[in-house]
mmCIF file of C-alpha atoms and ligand atoms in Angstrom:
data_model
loop_
_atom_site.group_PDB
_atom_site.id
_atom_site.type_symbol
_atom_site.label_atom_id
_atom_site.label_comp_id
_atom_site.label_asym_id
_atom_site.label_seq_id
_atom_site.Cartn_x
_atom_site.Cartn_y
_atom_site.Cartn_z
ATOM 1 C CA MET A 702 0.000 0.000 0.000
ATOM 2 C CA GLU A 703 1.166 3.488 -0.801
ATOM 3 C CA CYS A 704 0.787 6.281 1.757
ATOM 4 C CA ARG A 705 -1.261 9.084 0.211
ATOM 5 C CA ILE A 706 0.672 11.664 2.265
ATOM 6 C CA CYS A 707 4.382 10.775 2.021
ATOM 7 C CA GLY A 708 4.336 8.162 -0.753
ATOM 8 C CA ALA A 709 5.986 5.392 1.287
ATOM 9 C CA ILE A 710 5.166 1.919 -0.041
ATOM 10 C CA HIS A 711 5.188 -0.755 2.707
ATOM 11 C CA GLU A 712 3.185 -3.495 4.301
ATOM 12 C CA HIS A 713 1.661 -0.812 6.526
ATOM 13 C CA ARG A 714 -0.150 -2.033 9.627
ATOM 14 C CA THR A 715 -3.917 -2.208 9.108
ATOM 15 C CA TYR A 716 -6.875 -1.774 11.467
ATOM 16 C CA THR A 717 -10.612 -2.340 11.255
ATOM 17 C CA ALA A 718 -12.845 0.333 12.802
ATOM 18 C CA LYS A 719 -16.636 0.464 13.093
ATOM 19 C CA GLU A 720 -18.982 3.368 12.408
ATOM 20 C CA MET A 721 -19.959 4.311 15.950
ATOM 21 C CA MET A 722 -21.214 7.887 15.901
ATOM 22 C CA LEU A 723 -24.555 6.924 14.402
ATOM 23 C CA GLY A 724 -24.210 3.311 15.536
ATOM 24 C CA LEU A 725 -24.351 1.708 12.069
ATOM 25 C CA ARG A 726 -21.395 -0.471 13.140
ATOM 26 C CA ASP A 727 -20.302 -1.263 9.583
ATOM 27 C CA GLU A 728 -16.567 -1.930 9.289
ATOM 28 C CA HIS A 729 -13.907 0.163 7.575
ATOM 29 C CA ARG A 730 -10.227 -0.618 7.057
ATOM 30 C CA TYR A 731 -7.449 1.853 7.802
ATOM 31 C CA PHE A 732 -3.672 1.661 7.507
ATOM 32 C CA GLU A 733 -0.990 3.470 9.471
ATOM 33 C CA CYS A 734 1.992 4.627 7.400
ATOM 34 C CA LYS A 735 5.252 3.166 8.708
ATOM 35 C CA GLN A 736 7.151 6.233 7.566
ATOM 36 C CA CYS A 737 5.067 9.328 8.411
ATOM 37 C CA GLY A 738 2.569 7.786 10.850
ATOM 38 C CA CYS A 739 -0.580 9.026 9.098
ATOM 39 C CA LEU A 740 -3.574 6.747 9.735
ATOM 40 C CA GLN A 741 -5.744 6.721 6.619
ATOM 41 C CA ILE A 742 -8.756 4.878 5.300
ATOM 42 C CA VAL A 743 -7.782 2.153 2.791
ATOM 43 C CA THR A 744 -10.658 2.871 0.401
ATOM 44 C CA ILE A 745 -12.687 6.070 0.467
ATOM 45 C CA PRO A 746 -16.333 4.895 0.504
ATOM 46 C CA PRO A 747 -18.189 5.910 -2.672
ATOM 47 C CA ASP A 748 -21.328 6.664 -0.648
ATOM 48 C CA LEU A 749 -19.873 9.000 2.011
ATOM 49 C CA ALA A 750 -23.018 11.160 1.957
ATOM 50 C CA ARG A 751 -24.965 8.461 3.795
ATOM 51 C CA TYR A 752 -22.687 8.986 6.796
ATOM 52 C CA TYR A 753 -23.733 12.655 7.048
ATOM 53 C CA PRO A 754 -27.412 12.628 8.012
ATOM 54 C CA GLU A 755 -29.603 15.740 8.047
ATOM 55 C CA ASN A 756 -28.976 16.340 11.744
ATOM 56 C CA TYR A 757 -25.168 15.996 11.490
ATOM 57 C CA TYR A 758 -23.772 18.335 14.113
ATOM 58 C CA SER A 759 -22.111 20.935 11.912
ATOM 59 C CA TYR A 760 -25.442 21.664 10.234
ATOM 60 C CA SER A 761 -27.378 22.551 13.335
ATOM 61 C CA ASP A 762 -27.762 25.108 16.064
ATOM 62 C CA ALA A 763 -26.035 28.208 14.703
ATOM 63 C CA ALA A 764 -27.103 31.581 16.052
ATOM 64 C CA LYS A 765 -28.750 30.206 19.178
ATOM 65 C CA ALA A 766 -31.157 32.690 20.654
ATOM 66 C CA GLY A 767 -30.215 34.239 23.961
ATOM 67 C CA ASN A 768 -31.089 37.247 26.038
ATOM 68 C CA SER A 769 -29.252 40.459 25.308
ATOM 69 C CA LEU A 770 -27.168 40.476 28.519
ATOM 70 C CA LYS A 771 -25.902 37.014 27.730
ATOM 71 C CA LYS A 772 -25.175 38.070 24.156
ATOM 72 C CA ALA A 773 -23.233 41.102 25.397
ATOM 73 C CA LEU A 774 -21.156 38.933 27.742
ATOM 74 C CA MET A 775 -20.464 36.447 24.971
ATOM 75 C CA ARG A 776 -19.361 39.308 22.689
ATOM 76 C CA LEU A 777 -16.850 40.482 25.312
ATOM 77 C CA ARG A 778 -15.642 36.936 25.835
ATOM 78 C CA ASP A 779 -15.267 36.272 22.112
ATOM 79 C CA THR A 780 -13.336 39.501 21.562
ATOM 80 C CA TRP A 781 -10.929 38.489 24.314
ATOM 81 C CA ALA A 782 -10.699 34.906 23.097
ATOM 82 C CA ALA A 783 -9.856 35.958 19.526
ATOM 83 C CA THR A 784 -7.665 39.006 20.137
ATOM 84 C CA GLY A 785 -6.613 38.982 23.796
ATOM 85 C CA THR A 786 -8.090 42.443 24.418
ATOM 86 C CA GLY A 787 -10.634 43.431 27.096
ATOM 87 C CA GLN A 788 -10.042 42.328 30.684
ATOM 88 C CA PHE A 789 -13.697 41.746 31.512
ATOM 89 C CA GLY A 790 -14.004 39.431 28.517
ATOM 90 C CA ARG A 791 -11.072 37.514 29.950
ATOM 91 C CA LEU A 792 -13.036 36.917 33.125
ATOM 92 C CA VAL A 793 -16.088 35.705 31.193
ATOM 93 C CA ASN A 794 -13.836 33.450 29.128
ATOM 94 C CA PHE A 795 -12.469 31.902 32.293
ATOM 95 C CA PHE A 796 -15.931 30.706 33.350
ATOM 96 C CA ALA A 797 -17.324 29.938 29.858
ATOM 97 C CA PRO A 798 -14.425 29.407 27.439
ATOM 98 C CA ASN A 799 -14.678 29.200 23.655
ATOM 99 C CA ALA A 800 -11.958 26.773 22.486
ATOM 100 C CA LYS A 801 -12.412 27.393 18.771
ATOM 101 C CA LEU A 802 -11.841 31.105 19.188
ATOM 102 C CA ALA A 803 -8.912 30.527 21.534
ATOM 103 C CA SER A 804 -7.120 28.822 18.640
ATOM 104 C CA LEU A 805 -7.075 32.193 16.833
ATOM 105 C CA ARG A 806 -5.139 34.018 19.530
ATOM 106 C CA PRO A 807 -1.614 33.002 18.379
ATOM 107 C CA LEU A 808 -2.450 34.565 14.978
ATOM 108 C CA LYS A 809 -2.569 38.073 16.492
ATOM 109 C CA ILE A 810 -5.536 39.010 14.328
ATOM 110 C CA THR A 811 -7.264 42.390 14.308
ATOM 111 C CA LYS A 812 -10.832 43.238 13.334
ATOM 112 C CA ASP A 813 -9.622 43.985 9.781
ATOM 113 C CA THR A 814 -8.046 40.553 9.268
ATOM 114 C CA ARG A 815 -9.528 38.698 6.283
ATOM 115 C CA ILE A 816 -10.576 35.242 7.443
ATOM 116 C CA LEU A 817 -11.941 32.358 5.367
ATOM 117 C CA ASP A 818 -13.462 29.367 7.225
ATOM 118 C CA ILE A 819 -13.511 26.142 5.160
ATOM 119 C CA GLY A 820 -16.135 23.523 6.011
ATOM 120 C CA CYS A 821 -17.795 25.840 8.502
ATOM 121 C CA GLY A 822 -21.262 24.224 8.502
ATOM 122 C CA THR A 823 -23.742 26.941 9.392
ATOM 123 C CA GLY A 824 -20.953 29.258 10.516
ATOM 124 C CA HIS A 825 -21.178 29.217 14.303
ATOM 125 C CA LEU A 826 -17.590 30.380 14.795
ATOM 126 C CA LEU A 827 -17.853 33.150 12.199
ATOM 127 C CA LEU A 828 -21.032 34.406 13.858
ATOM 128 C CA SER A 829 -19.095 34.702 17.132
ATOM 129 C CA LEU A 830 -16.363 36.660 15.367
ATOM 130 C CA TYR A 831 -18.909 38.813 13.565
ATOM 131 C CA GLY A 832 -20.563 39.579 16.874
ATOM 132 C CA ALA A 833 -17.162 40.567 18.276
ATOM 133 C CA GLY A 834 -16.716 43.154 15.503
ATOM 134 C CA PHE A 835 -14.880 41.292 12.742
ATOM 135 C CA LYS A 836 -16.282 42.047 9.284
ATOM 136 C CA ASN A 837 -13.921 40.575 6.642
ATOM 137 C CA LEU A 838 -15.226 37.054 7.067
ATOM 138 C CA LEU A 839 -16.514 34.388 4.734
ATOM 139 C CA GLY A 840 -17.526 30.790 5.329
ATOM 140 C CA ILE A 841 -17.818 28.104 2.680
ATOM 141 C CA ASP A 842 -19.119 24.566 2.990
ATOM 142 C CA PRO A 843 -20.015 22.409 -0.017
ATOM 143 C CA PHE A 844 -22.182 20.128 2.136
ATOM 144 C CA ASN A 845 -24.630 22.820 3.249
ATOM 145 C CA ARG A 846 -28.062 22.633 1.667
ATOM 146 C CA GLU A 847 -27.924 26.198 0.318
ATOM 147 C CA ASN A 848 -26.247 29.576 0.704
ATOM 148 C CA ILE A 849 -26.934 31.302 4.026
ATOM 149 C CA ALA A 850 -27.256 35.087 4.356
ATOM 150 C CA TYR A 851 -27.523 36.186 7.999
ATOM 151 C CA SER A 852 -29.397 39.390 8.718
ATOM 152 C CA ASN A 853 -26.212 40.969 10.124
ATOM 153 C CA GLY A 854 -24.512 40.609 6.719
ATOM 154 C CA LEU A 855 -22.460 37.441 7.257
ATOM 155 C CA ARG A 856 -22.570 35.066 4.282
ATOM 156 C CA ILE A 857 -21.981 31.320 4.190
ATOM 157 C CA GLU A 858 -21.661 30.006 0.643
ATOM 158 C CA LYS A 859 -22.313 26.484 -0.566
ATOM 159 C CA ARG A 860 -19.084 25.667 -2.413
ATOM 160 C CA ASP A 861 -15.634 24.183 -1.853
ATOM 161 C CA ILE A 862 -12.150 25.680 -1.553
ATOM 162 C CA PHE A 863 -11.289 25.034 -5.209
ATOM 163 C CA SER A 864 -13.828 27.635 -6.319
ATOM 164 C CA GLU A 865 -12.216 30.316 -4.133
ATOM 165 C CA GLN A 866 -10.002 32.947 -5.752
ATOM 166 C CA GLY A 867 -9.724 35.710 -3.152
ATOM 167 C CA GLN A 868 -6.637 36.630 -1.164
ATOM 168 C CA TRP A 869 -6.869 35.927 2.538
ATOM 169 C CA ASP A 870 -4.836 36.609 5.688
ATOM 170 C CA VAL A 871 -6.096 33.484 7.422
ATOM 171 C CA VAL A 872 -7.603 30.326 5.958
ATOM 172 C CA MET A 873 -8.874 27.964 8.622
ATOM 173 C CA PHE A 874 -10.190 24.439 8.945
ATOM 174 C CA HIS A 875 -11.833 23.594 12.273
ATOM 175 C CA HIS A 876 -12.245 19.836 12.225
ATOM 176 C CA SER A 877 -13.094 19.756 8.534
ATOM 177 C CA PHE A 878 -9.717 18.907 6.953
ATOM 178 C CA GLU A 879 -9.783 15.276 8.127
ATOM 179 C CA HIS A 880 -12.995 14.768 6.121
ATOM 180 C CA LEU A 881 -11.492 15.814 2.771
ATOM 181 C CA PRO A 882 -10.361 13.177 0.227
ATOM 182 C CA ASP A 883 -7.489 15.070 -1.426
ATOM 183 C CA GLN A 884 -5.293 16.387 1.374
ATOM 184 C CA ARG A 885 -2.445 17.743 -0.719
ATOM 185 C CA ALA A 886 -4.585 19.495 -3.350
ATOM 186 C CA THR A 887 -6.716 21.045 -0.600
ATOM 187 C CA LEU A 888 -3.738 22.378 1.319
ATOM 188 C CA GLN A 889 -2.132 23.583 -1.930
ATOM 189 C CA GLN A 890 -5.272 25.560 -2.714
ATOM 190 C CA ALA A 891 -5.229 27.062 0.788
ATOM 191 C CA PHE A 892 -1.632 28.108 0.094
ATOM 192 C CA ASN A 893 -2.614 29.667 -3.238
ATOM 193 C CA ILE A 894 -5.378 31.844 -1.805
ATOM 194 C CA LEU A 895 -3.304 33.128 1.142
ATOM 195 C CA LYS A 896 -1.368 36.371 0.905
ATOM 196 C CA PRO A 897 2.417 36.021 1.372
ATOM 197 C CA GLY A 898 2.984 35.693 5.123
ATOM 198 C CA GLY A 899 -0.567 34.418 5.661
ATOM 199 C CA VAL A 900 -1.466 31.468 7.868
ATOM 200 C CA ALA A 901 -3.473 28.302 7.411
ATOM 201 C CA LEU A 902 -4.902 27.154 10.747
ATOM 202 C CA VAL A 903 -5.714 23.434 10.651
ATOM 203 C CA ARG A 904 -7.457 21.967 13.715
ATOM 204 C CA ILE A 905 -7.682 18.183 13.463
ATOM 205 C CA PRO A 906 -7.605 15.028 15.565
ATOM 206 C CA THR A 907 -4.145 13.486 15.759
ATOM 207 C CA VAL A 908 -2.696 10.001 16.211
ATOM 208 C CA SER A 909 0.262 11.638 17.991
ATOM 209 C CA SER A 910 -1.757 11.195 21.152
ATOM 210 C CA PHE A 911 -2.407 9.118 24.246
ATOM 211 C CA ALA A 912 -5.960 8.326 23.072
ATOM 212 C CA TRP A 913 -4.896 6.583 19.832
ATOM 213 C CA GLN A 914 -2.173 4.661 21.693
ATOM 214 C CA HIS A 915 -4.517 3.673 24.506
ATOM 215 C CA TYR A 916 -7.903 3.116 22.832
ATOM 216 C CA GLY A 917 -6.812 2.059 19.314
ATOM 217 C CA VAL A 918 -9.794 1.449 17.009
ATOM 218 C CA HIS A 919 -12.173 2.477 19.830
ATOM 219 C CA TRP A 920 -10.687 5.990 19.799
ATOM 220 C CA VAL A 921 -13.718 8.246 19.391
ATOM 221 C CA GLN A 922 -12.012 10.669 16.997
ATOM 222 C CA LEU A 923 -11.052 7.946 14.554
ATOM 223 C CA ASP A 924 -14.710 8.373 13.550
ATOM 224 C CA ALA A 925 -14.798 5.817 10.732
ATOM 225 C CA PRO A 926 -15.514 6.350 7.913
ATOM 226 C CA ARG A 927 -16.011 10.145 8.035
ATOM 227 C CA HIS A 928 -12.417 10.842 9.072
ATOM 228 C CA LEU A 929 -10.373 9.824 6.059
ATOM 229 C CA TYR A 930 -7.015 10.957 7.496
ATOM 230 C CA LEU A 931 -5.781 10.998 11.086
ATOM 231 C CA HIS A 932 -2.485 12.828 10.885
ATOM 232 C CA SER A 933 0.583 12.552 13.066
ATOM 233 C CA VAL A 934 2.673 15.643 13.768
ATOM 234 C CA LYS A 935 5.229 14.180 11.363
ATOM 235 C CA SER A 936 2.744 13.613 8.532
ATOM 236 C CA MET A 937 1.476 17.202 8.891
ATOM 237 C CA GLN A 938 5.074 18.377 8.655
ATOM 238 C CA VAL A 939 5.562 16.313 5.485
ATOM 239 C CA LEU A 940 2.346 17.581 3.917
ATOM 240 C CA ALA A 941 3.026 21.217 4.837
ATOM 241 C CA GLY A 942 6.536 20.990 3.406
ATOM 242 C CA LYS A 943 5.333 19.537 0.091
ATOM 243 C CA VAL A 944 2.992 22.479 -0.372
ATOM 244 C CA GLY A 945 5.484 25.187 0.666
ATOM 245 C CA PHE A 946 4.228 25.957 4.163
ATOM 246 C CA THR A 947 6.325 26.066 7.310
ATOM 247 C CA LEU A 948 4.754 24.318 10.296
ATOM 248 C CA GLU A 949 5.297 27.111 12.779
ATOM 249 C CA GLN A 950 3.484 25.894 15.858
ATOM 250 C CA THR A 951 1.357 23.005 17.137
ATOM 251 C CA VAL A 952 -1.021 23.573 20.045
ATOM 252 C CA TYR A 953 -2.907 20.661 21.588
ATOM 253 C CA ASP A 954 -6.516 21.492 22.511
ATOM 254 C CA SER A 955 -8.176 18.175 23.363
ATOM 255 C CA PHE A 956 -10.990 17.779 25.877
ATOM 256 C CA ALA A 957 -12.908 15.153 27.837
ATOM 257 C CA LEU A 958 -14.594 13.610 24.785
ATOM 258 C CA GLN A 959 -11.398 11.625 24.108
ATOM 259 C CA PHE A 960 -12.023 9.669 27.330
ATOM 260 C CA TRP A 961 -15.776 9.345 27.650
ATOM 261 C CA GLY A 962 -16.365 8.895 23.899
ATOM 262 C CA SER A 963 -13.684 6.219 23.569
ATOM 263 C CA GLU A 964 -14.799 4.402 26.734
ATOM 264 C CA GLN A 965 -18.353 4.358 25.403
ATOM 265 C CA TYR A 966 -17.126 2.820 22.139
ATOM 266 C CA GLU A 967 -15.277 0.157 24.150
ATOM 267 C CA GLN A 968 -18.646 -0.584 25.786
ATOM 268 C CA ASN A 969 -20.397 -0.612 22.388
ATOM 269 C CA ILE A 970 -22.343 2.609 23.122
ATOM 270 C CA PRO A 971 -22.545 4.892 20.056
ATOM 271 C CA LEU A 972 -22.256 8.674 20.387
ATOM 272 C CA ARG A 973 -25.925 9.079 19.393
ATOM 273 C CA ASP A 974 -27.201 6.317 21.701
ATOM 274 C CA PRO A 975 -29.730 7.270 24.428
ATOM 275 C CA ARG A 976 -27.163 6.029 27.000
ATOM 276 C CA SER A 977 -24.477 8.324 25.576
ATOM 277 C CA TYR A 978 -23.083 11.203 27.621
ATOM 278 C CA ALA A 979 -23.672 13.331 24.516
ATOM 279 C CA GLU A 980 -27.398 12.580 24.617
ATOM 280 C CA SER A 981 -28.218 12.191 28.295
ATOM 281 C CA PRO A 982 -25.473 12.714 30.918
ATOM 282 C CA LYS A 983 -27.588 11.228 33.711
ATOM 283 C CA ASP A 984 -28.185 7.981 31.791
ATOM 284 C CA SER A 985 -24.528 7.705 30.770
ATOM 285 C CA PRO A 986 -21.895 5.536 32.494
ATOM 286 C CA PHE A 987 -20.137 8.675 33.825
ATOM 287 C CA SER A 988 -20.703 10.721 36.977
ATOM 288 C CA PRO A 989 -20.148 14.506 36.931
ATOM 289 C CA HIS A 990 -17.064 13.847 39.058
ATOM 290 C CA LYS A 991 -15.701 11.430 36.443
ATOM 291 C CA ILE A 992 -16.236 13.982 33.654
ATOM 292 C CA ARG A 993 -14.367 16.654 35.643
ATOM 293 C CA ASP A 994 -11.551 14.147 36.054
ATOM 294 C CA PHE A 995 -11.519 13.570 32.264
ATOM 295 C CA GLU A 996 -11.321 17.344 31.727
ATOM 296 C CA ALA A 997 -8.391 17.622 34.121
ATOM 297 C CA ARG A 998 -6.574 14.726 32.450
ATOM 298 C CA SER A 999 -7.192 16.335 29.049
ATOM 299 C CA ARG A 1000 -5.519 19.554 30.204
ATOM 300 C CA GLU A 1001 -2.556 17.510 31.427
ATOM 301 C CA LEU A 1002 -2.305 15.657 28.100
ATOM 302 C CA ASN A 1003 -2.442 18.940 26.173
ATOM 303 C CA ALA A 1004 0.449 20.296 28.220
ATOM 304 C CA LEU A 1005 2.436 17.128 27.370
ATOM 305 C CA ASN A 1006 1.570 17.341 23.620
ATOM 306 C CA GLN A 1007 -0.396 14.111 24.019
ATOM 307 C CA GLY A 1008 -4.023 15.253 23.650
ATOM 308 C CA ASP A 1009 -6.057 13.736 20.817
ATOM 309 C CA GLN A 1010 -6.463 16.921 18.787
ATOM 310 C CA ALA A 1011 -4.310 19.895 17.941
ATOM 311 C CA ALA A 1012 -4.179 23.191 16.066
ATOM 312 C CA PHE A 1013 -1.448 23.329 13.386
ATOM 313 C CA TYR A 1014 -0.274 26.793 12.318
ATOM 314 C CA LEU A 1015 1.143 26.728 8.777
ATOM 315 C CA ARG A 1016 2.840 29.898 7.517
ATOM 316 C CA LYS A 1017 3.178 30.848 3.857
ATOM 317 C CA PRO A 1018 6.574 32.488 3.306
ATOM 318 C CA GLY A 1019 6.376 36.302 3.208
HETATM 319 ZN ZN1 ZN B 1474 3.304 8.254 4.984
#
């Protein structure tokens, strides 16, 4: 088998993983490249659409209604989370953090920064940024049902990255890149539409983690067959280098899901099962105390660069 990231041809080790988010439990084969470590699906299923039902999470619950005080607090928090300005927002962030926005802070963005979000679903993150005062934003997602025009002016367009021709300061993928069949062409296109010195932010699950080592095919973020590629830090370095990017920084940002989700899969409980913590915490196998313990262990793993997901910051030369 030939690795689709680094090209190494070996008898790579193979694994069989079941579809466990929806609970279909059909089996999918993956192999782990001996050279770069990327775990990848052997054959991309021709009928991937059937694994993305109408209520798939990225399609729902954008622009949740809330009272105006709450909205004002969230705006302060989001401004702090994205830019690091506003001390009161910092306080709000401490009690109700927004991890997606926190991943933007190393980019030192301002409200004029041009940001393109690829695979953004209904655009939850962009709405937060818009609410915090950012205006040069666009979201695209080819799997949305139609274009979305929010009343505040934010647009989400139904198309993929290959149709994009603009010039951007930041192009970001928040847990969408692992779903895309052609990793190199996608990252090359991100490179092409960035200004010199611009950054691609790629947040993905990673096999360079405790969870993959410990849970193996029960690892919740393997997410067969939707996740086509589970990169290692090394395979992201290889891919970035082939395209012309420099991998500038890697920040681990995993959370408790890696424990409770994977332990549920070990017990044959799908993510969408009524007994799942995601559906009904009180009917799940985990006490609130246990979940707090998982959160604490996740913070420890992140500090050790062993969490099960990370943000990769790829810089285009200036
Ligand atoms: Zn490889």
